[in-house]
mmCIF file of C-alpha atoms and ligand atoms in Angstrom:
data_model
loop_
_atom_site.group_PDB
_atom_site.id
_atom_site.type_symbol
_atom_site.label_atom_id
_atom_site.label_comp_id
_atom_site.label_asym_id
_atom_site.label_seq_id
_atom_site.Cartn_x
_atom_site.Cartn_y
_atom_site.Cartn_z
ATOM 1 C CA MET H 250 26.233 37.302 -151.217
ATOM 2 C CA GLU H 251 25.231 40.945 -151.845
ATOM 3 C CA PHE H 252 22.207 40.261 -149.709
ATOM 4 C CA LEU H 253 24.356 38.976 -146.839
ATOM 5 C CA LYS H 254 26.777 41.885 -147.220
ATOM 6 C CA ASN H 255 23.935 44.293 -146.532
ATOM 7 C CA LEU H 256 22.928 42.381 -143.430
ATOM 8 C CA ARG H 257 26.497 42.609 -142.099
ATOM 9 C CA ASP H 258 27.198 46.131 -143.349
ATOM 10 C CA PRO H 259 29.368 47.935 -140.723
ATOM 11 C CA LEU H 260 27.795 51.326 -141.523
ATOM 12 C CA LEU H 261 24.308 50.001 -141.006
ATOM 13 C CA VAL H 262 25.450 48.308 -137.801
ATOM 14 C CA LYS H 263 26.832 51.632 -136.540
ATOM 15 C CA LYS H 264 23.590 53.441 -137.410
ATOM 16 C CA LEU H 265 21.563 50.839 -135.580
ATOM 17 C CA LEU H 266 23.832 50.995 -132.546
ATOM 18 C CA LYS H 267 23.379 54.779 -132.441
ATOM 19 C CA ALA H 268 19.610 54.397 -132.690
ATOM 20 C CA ILE H 269 19.708 51.799 -129.905
ATOM 21 C CA GLU H 270 21.754 54.145 -127.731
ATOM 22 C CA ARG H 271 19.266 56.978 -128.343
ATOM 23 C CA THR H 272 16.253 54.763 -127.579
ATOM 24 C CA HIS H 273 17.627 52.915 -124.568
ATOM 25 C CA THR H 274 16.599 54.443 -121.259
ATOM 26 C CA GLY H 275 19.890 53.483 -119.622
ATOM 27 C CA LYS H 276 18.446 50.932 -117.196
ATOM 28 C CA THR H 277 19.714 47.382 -117.627
ATOM 29 C CA VAL H 278 17.380 45.450 -119.899
ATOM 30 C CA LYS H 279 17.428 41.659 -120.035
ATOM 31 C CA ILE H 280 16.380 40.259 -123.396
ATOM 32 C CA MET H 281 16.120 36.535 -123.942
ATOM 33 C CA GLU H 282 16.870 35.097 -127.349
ATOM 34 C CA VAL H 283 14.917 31.868 -127.432
ATOM 35 C CA CYS H 284 16.687 30.172 -130.298
ATOM 36 C CA GLY H 285 20.158 28.645 -130.181
ATOM 37 C CA GLY H 286 20.794 29.951 -133.701
ATOM 38 C CA HIS H 287 20.404 33.475 -132.357
ATOM 39 C CA THR H 288 22.716 32.711 -129.427
ATOM 40 C CA HIS H 289 25.415 31.676 -131.873
ATOM 41 C CA ALA H 290 24.929 34.767 -134.032
ATOM 42 C CA ILE H 291 24.982 37.049 -130.962
ATOM 43 C CA VAL H 292 28.228 35.683 -129.568
ATOM 44 C CA ARG H 293 29.816 35.146 -132.989
ATOM 45 C CA TYR H 294 29.427 38.807 -133.922
ATOM 46 C CA GLY H 295 30.150 40.048 -130.391
ATOM 47 C CA LEU H 296 26.712 41.665 -130.093
ATOM 48 C CA ASN H 297 26.523 40.622 -126.439
ATOM 49 C CA LYS H 298 29.663 42.663 -125.743
ATOM 50 C CA LEU H 299 28.633 45.631 -127.888
ATOM 51 C CA LEU H 300 25.178 45.877 -126.356
ATOM 52 C CA GLY H 301 26.383 44.833 -122.912
ATOM 53 C CA GLU H 302 28.282 48.106 -122.765
ATOM 54 C CA LEU H 303 24.959 49.897 -123.277
ATOM 55 C CA GLY H 304 23.225 47.968 -120.488
ATOM 56 C CA ILE H 305 21.465 45.436 -122.683
ATOM 57 C CA GLU H 306 21.998 41.876 -121.532
ATOM 58 C CA PHE H 307 21.192 38.808 -123.603
ATOM 59 C CA LEU H 308 19.879 35.762 -121.753
ATOM 60 C CA HIS H 309 20.267 32.534 -123.679
ATOM 61 C CA GLY H 310 17.017 30.623 -123.805
ATOM 62 C CA PRO H 311 15.746 27.078 -124.153
ATOM 63 C CA GLY H 312 15.476 26.957 -127.950
ATOM 64 C CA CYS H 313 18.188 24.397 -128.641
ATOM 65 C CA PRO H 314 16.294 21.114 -129.103
ATOM 66 C CA VAL H 315 19.305 18.935 -128.358
ATOM 67 C CA CYS H 316 20.100 20.828 -125.139
ATOM 68 C CA VAL H 317 16.603 20.422 -123.718
ATOM 69 C CA MET H 318 16.283 16.710 -124.446
ATOM 70 C CA PRO H 319 16.241 14.872 -121.103
ATOM 71 C CA LYS H 320 18.473 11.904 -120.425
ATOM 72 C CA GLU H 321 15.594 9.460 -120.192
ATOM 73 C CA ARG H 322 14.638 10.065 -123.820
ATOM 74 C CA ILE H 323 18.221 9.411 -124.898
ATOM 75 C CA ASP H 324 18.268 6.319 -122.678
ATOM 76 C CA GLN H 325 15.108 5.180 -124.452
ATOM 77 C CA ALA H 326 16.716 5.645 -127.878
ATOM 78 C CA ILE H 327 19.709 3.623 -126.668
ATOM 79 C CA ALA H 328 17.443 0.855 -125.325
ATOM 80 C CA ILE H 329 15.706 0.681 -128.719
ATOM 81 C CA ALA H 330 19.001 0.642 -130.609
ATOM 82 C CA ARG H 331 20.128 -2.322 -128.484
ATOM 83 C CA GLN H 332 17.204 -4.443 -129.659
ATOM 84 C CA PRO H 333 18.066 -7.061 -132.275
ATOM 85 C CA GLY H 334 17.075 -6.223 -135.837
ATOM 86 C CA VAL H 335 16.721 -2.475 -135.196
ATOM 87 C CA ILE H 336 18.254 0.346 -137.210
ATOM 88 C CA LEU H 337 18.000 3.620 -135.290
ATOM 89 C CA THR H 338 18.197 6.863 -137.273
ATOM 90 C CA THR H 339 18.543 10.396 -135.944
ATOM 91 C CA TYR H 340 20.060 13.827 -136.583
ATOM 92 C CA GLY H 341 23.816 14.182 -136.123
ATOM 93 C CA ASP H 342 23.628 16.501 -133.105
ATOM 94 C CA MET H 343 21.875 13.831 -131.039
ATOM 95 C CA MET H 344 24.647 11.287 -131.481
ATOM 96 C CA ARG H 345 27.004 12.660 -128.836
ATOM 97 C CA VAL H 346 24.509 13.840 -126.217
ATOM 98 C CA PRO H 347 25.241 11.938 -123.016
ATOM 99 C CA GLY H 348 22.475 9.698 -121.664
ATOM 100 C CA SER H 349 22.677 8.133 -118.190
ATOM 101 C CA SER H 350 25.599 5.870 -118.985
ATOM 102 C CA SER H 351 26.140 5.958 -122.734
ATOM 103 C CA SER H 352 25.442 7.946 -125.896
ATOM 104 C CA LEU H 353 24.285 6.950 -129.335
ATOM 105 C CA ILE H 354 27.758 7.393 -130.749
ATOM 106 C CA LYS H 355 29.241 5.099 -128.078
ATOM 107 C CA GLU H 356 26.556 2.545 -128.832
ATOM 108 C CA ARG H 357 27.406 2.732 -132.515
ATOM 109 C CA SER H 358 31.042 2.055 -131.741
ATOM 110 C CA LEU H 359 29.855 -1.048 -129.877
ATOM 111 C CA GLY H 360 28.214 -2.323 -133.040
ATOM 112 C CA ARG H 361 24.613 -1.072 -132.831
ATOM 113 C CA ASP H 362 23.182 -0.032 -136.179
ATOM 114 C CA ILE H 363 22.701 3.698 -135.554
ATOM 115 C CA ARG H 364 22.680 5.985 -138.559
ATOM 116 C CA MET H 365 22.874 9.749 -138.825
ATOM 117 C CA VAL H 366 20.385 11.332 -141.229
ATOM 118 C CA TYR H 367 20.047 14.869 -142.543
ATOM 119 C CA SER H 368 16.367 14.448 -143.333
ATOM 120 C CA PRO H 369 13.721 12.135 -141.821
ATOM 121 C CA LEU H 370 12.954 10.920 -145.350
ATOM 122 C CA GLU H 371 16.299 9.115 -145.397
ATOM 123 C CA SER H 372 14.764 6.801 -142.779
ATOM 124 C CA LEU H 373 12.127 5.821 -145.324
ATOM 125 C CA GLU H 374 14.801 4.863 -147.866
ATOM 126 C CA ILE H 375 16.678 2.880 -145.200
ATOM 127 C CA ALA H 376 13.437 1.050 -144.346
ATOM 128 C CA LYS H 377 12.840 0.198 -147.994
ATOM 129 C CA GLN H 378 16.402 -1.059 -148.426
ATOM 130 C CA ASN H 379 16.223 -3.175 -145.258
ATOM 131 C CA PRO H 380 12.790 -4.846 -145.254
ATOM 132 C CA GLU H 381 13.942 -7.511 -142.757
ATOM 133 C CA LYS H 382 14.891 -4.797 -140.207
ATOM 134 C CA LEU H 383 12.828 -2.393 -138.108
ATOM 135 C CA VAL H 384 13.864 1.218 -138.697
ATOM 136 C CA VAL H 385 13.192 3.637 -135.817
ATOM 137 C CA PHE H 386 13.537 7.364 -136.398
ATOM 138 C CA PHE H 387 14.457 9.215 -133.174
ATOM 139 C CA ALA H 388 12.655 12.462 -133.975
ATOM 140 C CA ILE H 389 13.649 15.650 -132.171
ATOM 141 C CA GLY H 390 13.150 19.354 -132.668
ATOM 142 C CA PHE H 391 10.800 22.257 -132.221
ATOM 143 C CA GLU H 392 7.983 23.121 -134.625
ATOM 144 C CA THR H 393 10.607 23.663 -137.335
ATOM 145 C CA THR H 394 11.306 19.966 -137.823
ATOM 146 C CA THR H 395 7.935 18.512 -136.783
ATOM 147 C CA PRO H 396 6.380 18.937 -140.259
ATOM 148 C CA MET H 397 9.233 16.885 -141.718
ATOM 149 C CA THR H 398 8.484 14.027 -139.319
ATOM 150 C CA ALA H 399 4.809 14.320 -140.271
ATOM 151 C CA GLY H 400 5.873 14.232 -143.921
ATOM 152 C CA LEU H 401 7.793 11.010 -143.237
ATOM 153 C CA LEU H 402 4.636 9.409 -141.812
ATOM 154 C CA GLU H 403 2.570 10.687 -144.717
ATOM 155 C CA LEU H 404 4.906 9.032 -147.222
ATOM 156 C CA ALA H 405 5.253 5.823 -145.193
ATOM 157 C CA ILE H 406 1.473 5.449 -145.212
ATOM 158 C CA LYS H 407 1.227 6.278 -148.907
ATOM 159 C CA GLU H 408 3.913 3.754 -149.816
ATOM 160 C CA GLY H 409 2.657 1.060 -147.426
ATOM 161 C CA ILE H 410 5.920 0.887 -145.439
ATOM 162 C CA LYS H 411 5.474 -1.434 -142.465
ATOM 163 C CA ASN H 412 8.962 -1.572 -140.930
ATOM 164 C CA LEU H 413 9.218 2.045 -139.787
ATOM 165 C CA LEU H 414 8.553 3.531 -136.363
ATOM 166 C CA VAL H 415 9.056 7.008 -134.906
ATOM 167 C CA HIS H 416 10.152 7.887 -131.362
ATOM 168 C CA VAL H 417 8.600 11.343 -131.050
ATOM 169 C CA ASN H 418 10.382 14.072 -129.070
ATOM 170 C CA HIS H 419 9.015 17.167 -130.758
ATOM 171 C CA VAL H 420 8.742 20.073 -128.345
ATOM 172 C CA LEU H 421 6.825 23.348 -128.433
ATOM 173 C CA VAL H 422 8.376 26.768 -128.065
ATOM 174 C CA LEU H 423 5.600 28.684 -126.300
ATOM 175 C CA PRO H 424 5.267 26.442 -123.205
ATOM 176 C CA ALA H 425 9.062 26.699 -122.814
ATOM 177 C CA MET H 426 8.862 30.509 -122.966
ATOM 178 C CA GLU H 427 6.109 30.381 -120.325
ATOM 179 C CA ALA H 428 8.296 28.210 -118.104
ATOM 180 C CA VAL H 429 11.296 30.543 -118.257
ATOM 181 C CA ILE H 430 9.455 33.838 -117.947
ATOM 182 C CA LYS H 431 8.093 32.715 -114.587
ATOM 183 C CA GLU H 432 11.633 32.220 -113.291
ATOM 184 C CA SER H 433 13.713 35.140 -114.524
ATOM 185 C CA GLU H 434 13.690 38.868 -115.098
ATOM 186 C CA ILE H 435 13.116 38.801 -118.833
ATOM 187 C CA LYS H 436 11.864 42.113 -120.198
ATOM 188 C CA ALA H 437 11.436 40.961 -123.815
ATOM 189 C CA PHE H 438 12.048 38.066 -126.167
ATOM 190 C CA ILE H 439 13.811 37.801 -129.480
ATOM 191 C CA GLY H 440 11.475 35.258 -131.061
ATOM 192 C CA PRO H 441 12.832 32.290 -132.975
ATOM 193 C CA GLY H 442 13.035 32.710 -136.745
ATOM 194 C CA HIS H 443 12.623 29.184 -138.060
ATOM 195 C CA VAL H 444 9.952 28.029 -135.622
ATOM 196 C CA SER H 445 7.994 31.203 -136.353
ATOM 197 C CA ALA H 446 8.100 30.514 -140.099
ATOM 198 C CA ILE H 447 5.924 27.503 -139.245
ATOM 199 C CA ILE H 448 3.695 28.794 -136.413
ATOM 200 C CA GLY H 449 3.496 32.436 -137.573
ATOM 201 C CA GLY H 450 3.601 35.657 -135.562
ATOM 202 C CA LYS H 451 0.006 35.233 -134.381
ATOM 203 C CA ALA H 452 0.970 32.215 -132.236
ATOM 204 C CA TYR H 453 2.722 34.562 -129.757
ATOM 205 C CA LYS H 454 -0.205 36.962 -129.343
ATOM 206 C CA PRO H 455 -1.848 35.250 -126.318
ATOM 207 C CA PHE H 456 1.575 34.977 -124.647
ATOM 208 C CA VAL H 457 2.341 38.662 -125.178
ATOM 209 C CA GLU H 458 -1.097 39.654 -123.879
ATOM 210 C CA LYS H 459 -0.741 37.442 -120.800
ATOM 211 C CA TYR H 460 2.799 38.412 -119.785
ATOM 212 C CA LYS H 461 2.951 41.943 -121.244
ATOM 213 C CA VAL H 462 6.395 41.457 -122.774
ATOM 214 C CA PRO H 463 7.412 42.330 -126.343
ATOM 215 C CA VAL H 464 8.290 39.476 -128.699
ATOM 216 C CA VAL H 465 10.190 40.452 -131.848
ATOM 217 C CA ILE H 466 10.789 37.629 -134.315
ATOM 218 C CA SER H 467 14.242 38.104 -135.720
ATOM 219 C CA GLY H 468 16.504 37.012 -138.538
ATOM 220 C CA PHE H 469 19.992 35.721 -137.800
ATOM 221 C CA GLU H 470 22.346 38.334 -139.218
ATOM 222 C CA PRO H 471 23.853 41.169 -137.129
ATOM 223 C CA VAL H 472 21.618 43.801 -138.724
ATOM 224 C CA ASP H 473 18.560 41.620 -138.094
ATOM 225 C CA ILE H 474 19.359 41.177 -134.422
ATOM 226 C CA LEU H 475 20.239 44.825 -133.834
ATOM 227 C CA GLU H 476 17.069 45.955 -135.570
ATOM 228 C CA SER H 477 15.082 43.527 -133.412
ATOM 229 C CA VAL H 478 16.690 44.947 -130.261
ATOM 230 C CA LEU H 479 15.796 48.440 -131.460
ATOM 231 C CA LEU H 480 12.168 47.397 -132.015
ATOM 232 C CA ILE H 481 12.093 45.908 -128.517
ATOM 233 C CA LEU H 482 13.529 49.055 -126.929
ATOM 234 C CA ARG H 483 10.981 51.210 -128.762
ATOM 235 C CA GLN H 484 8.177 49.037 -127.403
ATOM 236 C CA LEU H 485 9.564 49.202 -123.878
ATOM 237 C CA LYS H 486 10.016 52.963 -124.078
ATOM 238 C CA GLU H 487 6.475 53.467 -125.329
ATOM 239 C CA GLY H 488 5.006 51.014 -122.821
ATOM 240 C CA ARG H 489 3.846 48.643 -125.546
ATOM 241 C CA ALA H 490 3.990 44.835 -125.534
ATOM 242 C CA GLU H 491 3.373 43.475 -129.024
ATOM 243 C CA VAL H 492 4.435 40.800 -131.443
ATOM 244 C CA GLU H 493 6.537 42.267 -134.224
ATOM 245 C CA ILE H 494 8.118 40.465 -137.149
ATOM 246 C CA GLN H 495 11.547 41.808 -138.044
ATOM 247 C CA TYR H 496 12.311 38.637 -140.056
ATOM 248 C CA SER H 497 9.611 39.374 -142.610
ATOM 249 C CA ARG H 498 11.600 37.794 -145.454
ATOM 250 C CA ALA H 499 10.828 34.388 -143.891
ATOM 251 C CA VAL H 500 8.007 34.825 -141.362
ATOM 252 C CA ASN H 501 4.447 36.074 -141.728
ATOM 253 C CA TRP H 502 1.561 36.470 -139.334
ATOM 254 C CA GLU H 503 -0.269 33.254 -140.246
ATOM 255 C CA GLY H 504 2.740 30.966 -140.592
ATOM 256 C CA ASN H 505 2.918 27.954 -142.876
ATOM 257 C CA ILE H 506 -0.668 26.697 -142.918
ATOM 258 C CA LYS H 507 0.142 23.480 -144.797
ATOM 259 C CA ALA H 508 2.858 22.594 -142.285
ATOM 260 C CA GLN H 509 0.491 23.369 -139.396
ATOM 261 C CA GLU H 510 -2.172 21.083 -140.937
ATOM 262 C CA LEU H 511 0.362 18.313 -141.352
ATOM 263 C CA ILE H 512 1.400 18.625 -137.691
ATOM 264 C CA ASP H 513 -2.248 18.597 -136.550
ATOM 265 C CA LYS H 514 -2.997 15.548 -138.676
ATOM 266 C CA TYR H 515 -0.430 13.298 -136.974
ATOM 267 C CA PHE H 516 0.351 14.805 -133.578
ATOM 268 C CA GLU H 517 -1.383 15.956 -130.415
ATOM 269 C CA PRO H 518 -0.035 17.537 -127.209
ATOM 270 C CA ARG H 519 1.441 15.295 -124.511
ATOM 271 C CA GLU H 520 0.093 15.964 -121.040
ATOM 272 C CA THR H 521 3.600 16.594 -119.819
ATOM 273 C CA PHE H 522 7.198 16.382 -120.994
ATOM 274 C CA ARG H 523 10.383 16.602 -118.969
ATOM 275 C CA TRP H 524 12.825 19.190 -120.318
ATOM 276 C CA ARG H 525 16.475 18.970 -119.472
ATOM 277 C CA GLY H 526 17.123 21.689 -116.922
ATOM 278 C CA LEU H 527 13.541 22.957 -116.907
ATOM 279 C CA GLY H 528 11.748 19.930 -115.468
ATOM 280 C CA ASP H 529 8.206 18.832 -116.305
ATOM 281 C CA ILE H 530 6.255 21.312 -118.433
ATOM 282 C CA PRO H 531 2.604 20.517 -119.166
ATOM 283 C CA PHE H 532 1.537 20.306 -122.804
ATOM 284 C CA SER H 533 4.996 21.268 -123.983
ATOM 285 C CA ALA H 534 5.602 18.460 -126.450
ATOM 286 C CA LEU H 535 3.793 16.364 -129.012
ATOM 287 C CA LYS H 536 2.982 12.683 -129.329
ATOM 288 C CA LEU H 537 1.545 10.621 -132.139
ATOM 289 C CA LYS H 538 -2.245 10.488 -132.316
ATOM 290 C CA GLU H 539 -3.682 7.125 -131.342
ATOM 291 C CA GLU H 540 -4.847 6.349 -134.872
ATOM 292 C CA TYR H 541 -1.179 6.299 -135.948
ATOM 293 C CA SER H 542 0.026 4.199 -133.014
ATOM 294 C CA GLN H 543 1.272 1.513 -135.408
ATOM 295 C CA PHE H 544 4.165 3.918 -136.060
ATOM 296 C CA ASP H 545 4.760 4.770 -132.407
ATOM 297 C CA ALA H 546 8.039 3.385 -131.059
ATOM 298 C CA GLU H 547 6.896 4.146 -127.504
ATOM 299 C CA VAL H 548 3.932 1.817 -127.989
ATOM 300 C CA TYR H 549 5.888 -0.903 -129.793
ATOM 301 C CA PHE H 550 8.754 -0.953 -127.280
ATOM 302 C CA LYS H 551 6.734 -0.020 -124.186
ATOM 303 C CA ASP H 552 8.036 -2.982 -122.155
ATOM 304 C CA ILE H 553 11.717 -2.170 -122.590
ATOM 305 C CA LEU H 554 11.802 1.616 -122.370
ATOM 306 C CA PRO H 555 13.425 3.028 -119.214
ATOM 307 C CA ASP H 556 11.453 5.870 -117.672
ATOM 308 C CA LYS H 557 14.015 6.894 -115.064
ATOM 309 C CA SER H 558 17.543 8.071 -115.629
ATOM 310 C CA SER H 559 20.480 9.395 -113.690
ATOM 311 C CA GLU H 560 20.777 13.046 -112.700
ATOM 312 C CA ASP H 561 22.850 15.436 -114.795
ATOM 313 C CA HIS H 562 26.505 15.906 -113.792
ATOM 314 C CA LYS H 563 26.480 17.807 -110.503
ATOM 315 C CA LEU H 564 28.695 20.591 -111.835
ATOM 316 C CA CYS H 565 26.687 21.103 -115.046
ATOM 317 C CA ILE H 566 24.546 24.256 -114.876
ATOM 318 C CA CYS H 567 23.005 23.800 -118.304
ATOM 319 C CA GLY H 568 19.532 24.028 -116.753
ATOM 320 C CA GLU H 569 20.285 27.407 -115.190
ATOM 321 C CA ILE H 570 21.678 28.639 -118.525
ATOM 322 C CA LEU H 571 18.529 27.523 -120.357
ATOM 323 C CA LYS H 572 16.442 29.483 -117.844
ATOM 324 C CA GLY H 573 18.530 32.609 -118.428
ATOM 325 C CA LYS H 574 19.877 32.538 -114.863
ATOM 326 C CA ALA H 575 23.531 31.818 -115.656
ATOM 327 C CA LYS H 576 26.074 32.157 -118.443
ATOM 328 C CA PRO H 577 28.243 29.297 -119.737
ATOM 329 C CA THR H 578 31.308 30.962 -118.255
ATOM 330 C CA ASP H 579 29.707 30.654 -114.794
ATOM 331 C CA CYS H 580 30.172 26.887 -115.049
ATOM 332 C CA LYS H 581 33.200 25.646 -113.104
ATOM 333 C CA ILE H 582 34.149 23.073 -115.723
ATOM 334 C CA PHE H 583 33.488 25.164 -118.847
ATOM 335 C CA GLY H 584 36.393 24.754 -121.275
ATOM 336 C CA THR H 585 38.281 22.419 -118.946
ATOM 337 C CA ALA H 586 36.499 19.165 -118.117
ATOM 338 C CA CYS H 587 33.698 20.123 -120.518
ATOM 339 C CA THR H 588 34.606 20.883 -124.126
ATOM 340 C CA PRO H 589 32.932 20.183 -127.477
ATOM 341 C CA GLN H 590 35.256 17.216 -127.864
ATOM 342 C CA ASN H 591 34.317 15.861 -124.450
ATOM 343 C CA PRO H 592 30.912 17.341 -123.564
ATOM 344 C CA VAL H 593 29.634 16.822 -120.044
ATOM 345 C CA GLY H 594 26.293 18.506 -120.627
ATOM 346 C CA ALA H 595 23.960 18.925 -123.571
ATOM 347 C CA CYS H 596 24.629 22.672 -123.950
ATOM 348 C CA MET H 597 28.166 21.858 -125.071
ATOM 349 C CA VAL H 598 27.159 19.161 -127.547
ATOM 350 C CA SER H 599 24.834 20.833 -129.928
ATOM 351 C CA SER H 600 25.938 23.262 -132.576
ATOM 352 C CA GLU H 601 23.101 25.422 -131.176
ATOM 353 C CA GLY H 602 24.105 25.083 -127.513
ATOM 354 C CA ALA H 603 25.087 28.202 -125.565
ATOM 355 C CA CYS H 604 28.192 26.564 -124.058
ATOM 356 C CA ALA H 605 29.375 25.462 -127.504
ATOM 357 C CA ALA H 606 28.854 29.035 -128.782
ATOM 358 C CA TYR H 607 30.866 30.551 -125.924
ATOM 359 C CA TYR H 608 33.585 27.963 -126.348
ATOM 360 C CA LYS H 609 33.860 28.703 -130.035
ATOM 361 C CA TYR H 610 33.471 32.452 -130.180
ATOM 362 C CA VAL H 611 33.774 34.180 -126.819
ATOM 363 C CA HIS H 612 36.979 32.558 -125.757
ATOM 364 C CA GLY H 613 38.328 31.978 -129.239
ATOM 365 C CA LEU H 614 38.899 28.372 -128.283
ATOM 366 C CA VAL H 615 39.421 26.148 -131.295
ATOM 367 C CA SER H 616 36.724 23.581 -131.796
ATOM 368 C CA SER H 617 36.579 20.877 -134.391
ATOM 369 C CA VAL H 618 32.808 20.703 -134.034
HETATM 370 S S1 SF4 K 495 30.113 23.929 -119.824
HETATM 371 FE FE1 SF4 K 495 29.443 21.800 -119.932
HETATM 372 S S2 SF4 K 495 29.114 21.177 -117.853
HETATM 373 FE FE2 SF4 K 495 29.166 23.403 -117.871
HETATM 374 S S3 SF4 K 495 27.041 24.039 -118.112
HETATM 375 FE FE3 SF4 K 495 27.908 23.914 -120.138
HETATM 376 S S4 SF4 K 495 27.397 21.854 -120.838
HETATM 377 FE FE4 SF4 K 495 27.134 21.864 -118.606
#
């Protein structure tokens, strides 16, 4: 707790704000925080308002894995869950994300065997306890959760489990950053903390060299984020564009080599993947390598998987928010027709979604989520 107290220390916050004020040139600077965890911290602690007054604007990026999952992948999970003898497992956040005409939670209420797991390894236990059933893990997430899915496969192979499949939806942060930087006026990025613990600071170097924008990998506490903004402003002032690691208590330059090896062992890049709101981005997601296709739900169920789905709700501007072109409050149905209890778009569903963060913190609206 002492540790957290320091990272939320009002005196330190004031000092950092003063340093930011001294360093900032006065021109409006648009900084994108990639990760939904950062979005929540920024709006929770009112940093967007504090820094907004100084001309520093936060753009909320595409780093919420639930928000970027396209409807067709959810439709595919639903189609699998409707097959007889299937138990579908996934993380809790995915349950309420609307597909074309249903969601996993609606399907569960209709009697499908859909189970929420906190760790992929729970799917292995479910498979062992239900040998007559086929267990399908609907795997989502950025590089943070990919090693855990790889670990599930590693154990399944070791233990000779035959009734387990994985529907792989693991996405990659750098292609998403490339997609958004081409479309908006981003001057710098606050790099994601958890993803970077896996891929390391060095993964951003080619990106920084290509686009000449600073990337500062940040922790999630107010002091972390303010210090990261200060590092960014110093770089901008000095005309530098570098990768810096503010979150050095969790992230290093090389990343987690074992986790990277595990990812490389089981997965390879997909040629293209459709992101909700961002469209098709080449080599932006992973798929299982062919030698592990016996675990691939997309191979096993290839004849029943829908590949087309309905458009997002016409009033939902989630895609524009994920590109940093709009704020949740720009949406006409924010907080009225769309709430965490009745989400219309994915950005309101996830605990990492920008709309959910604004609903909870900016407007002080009470949410049970
Ligand atoms: S408030 Fe709802 S409908 Fe509007 S952009 Fe956010 S998720 Fe979409």
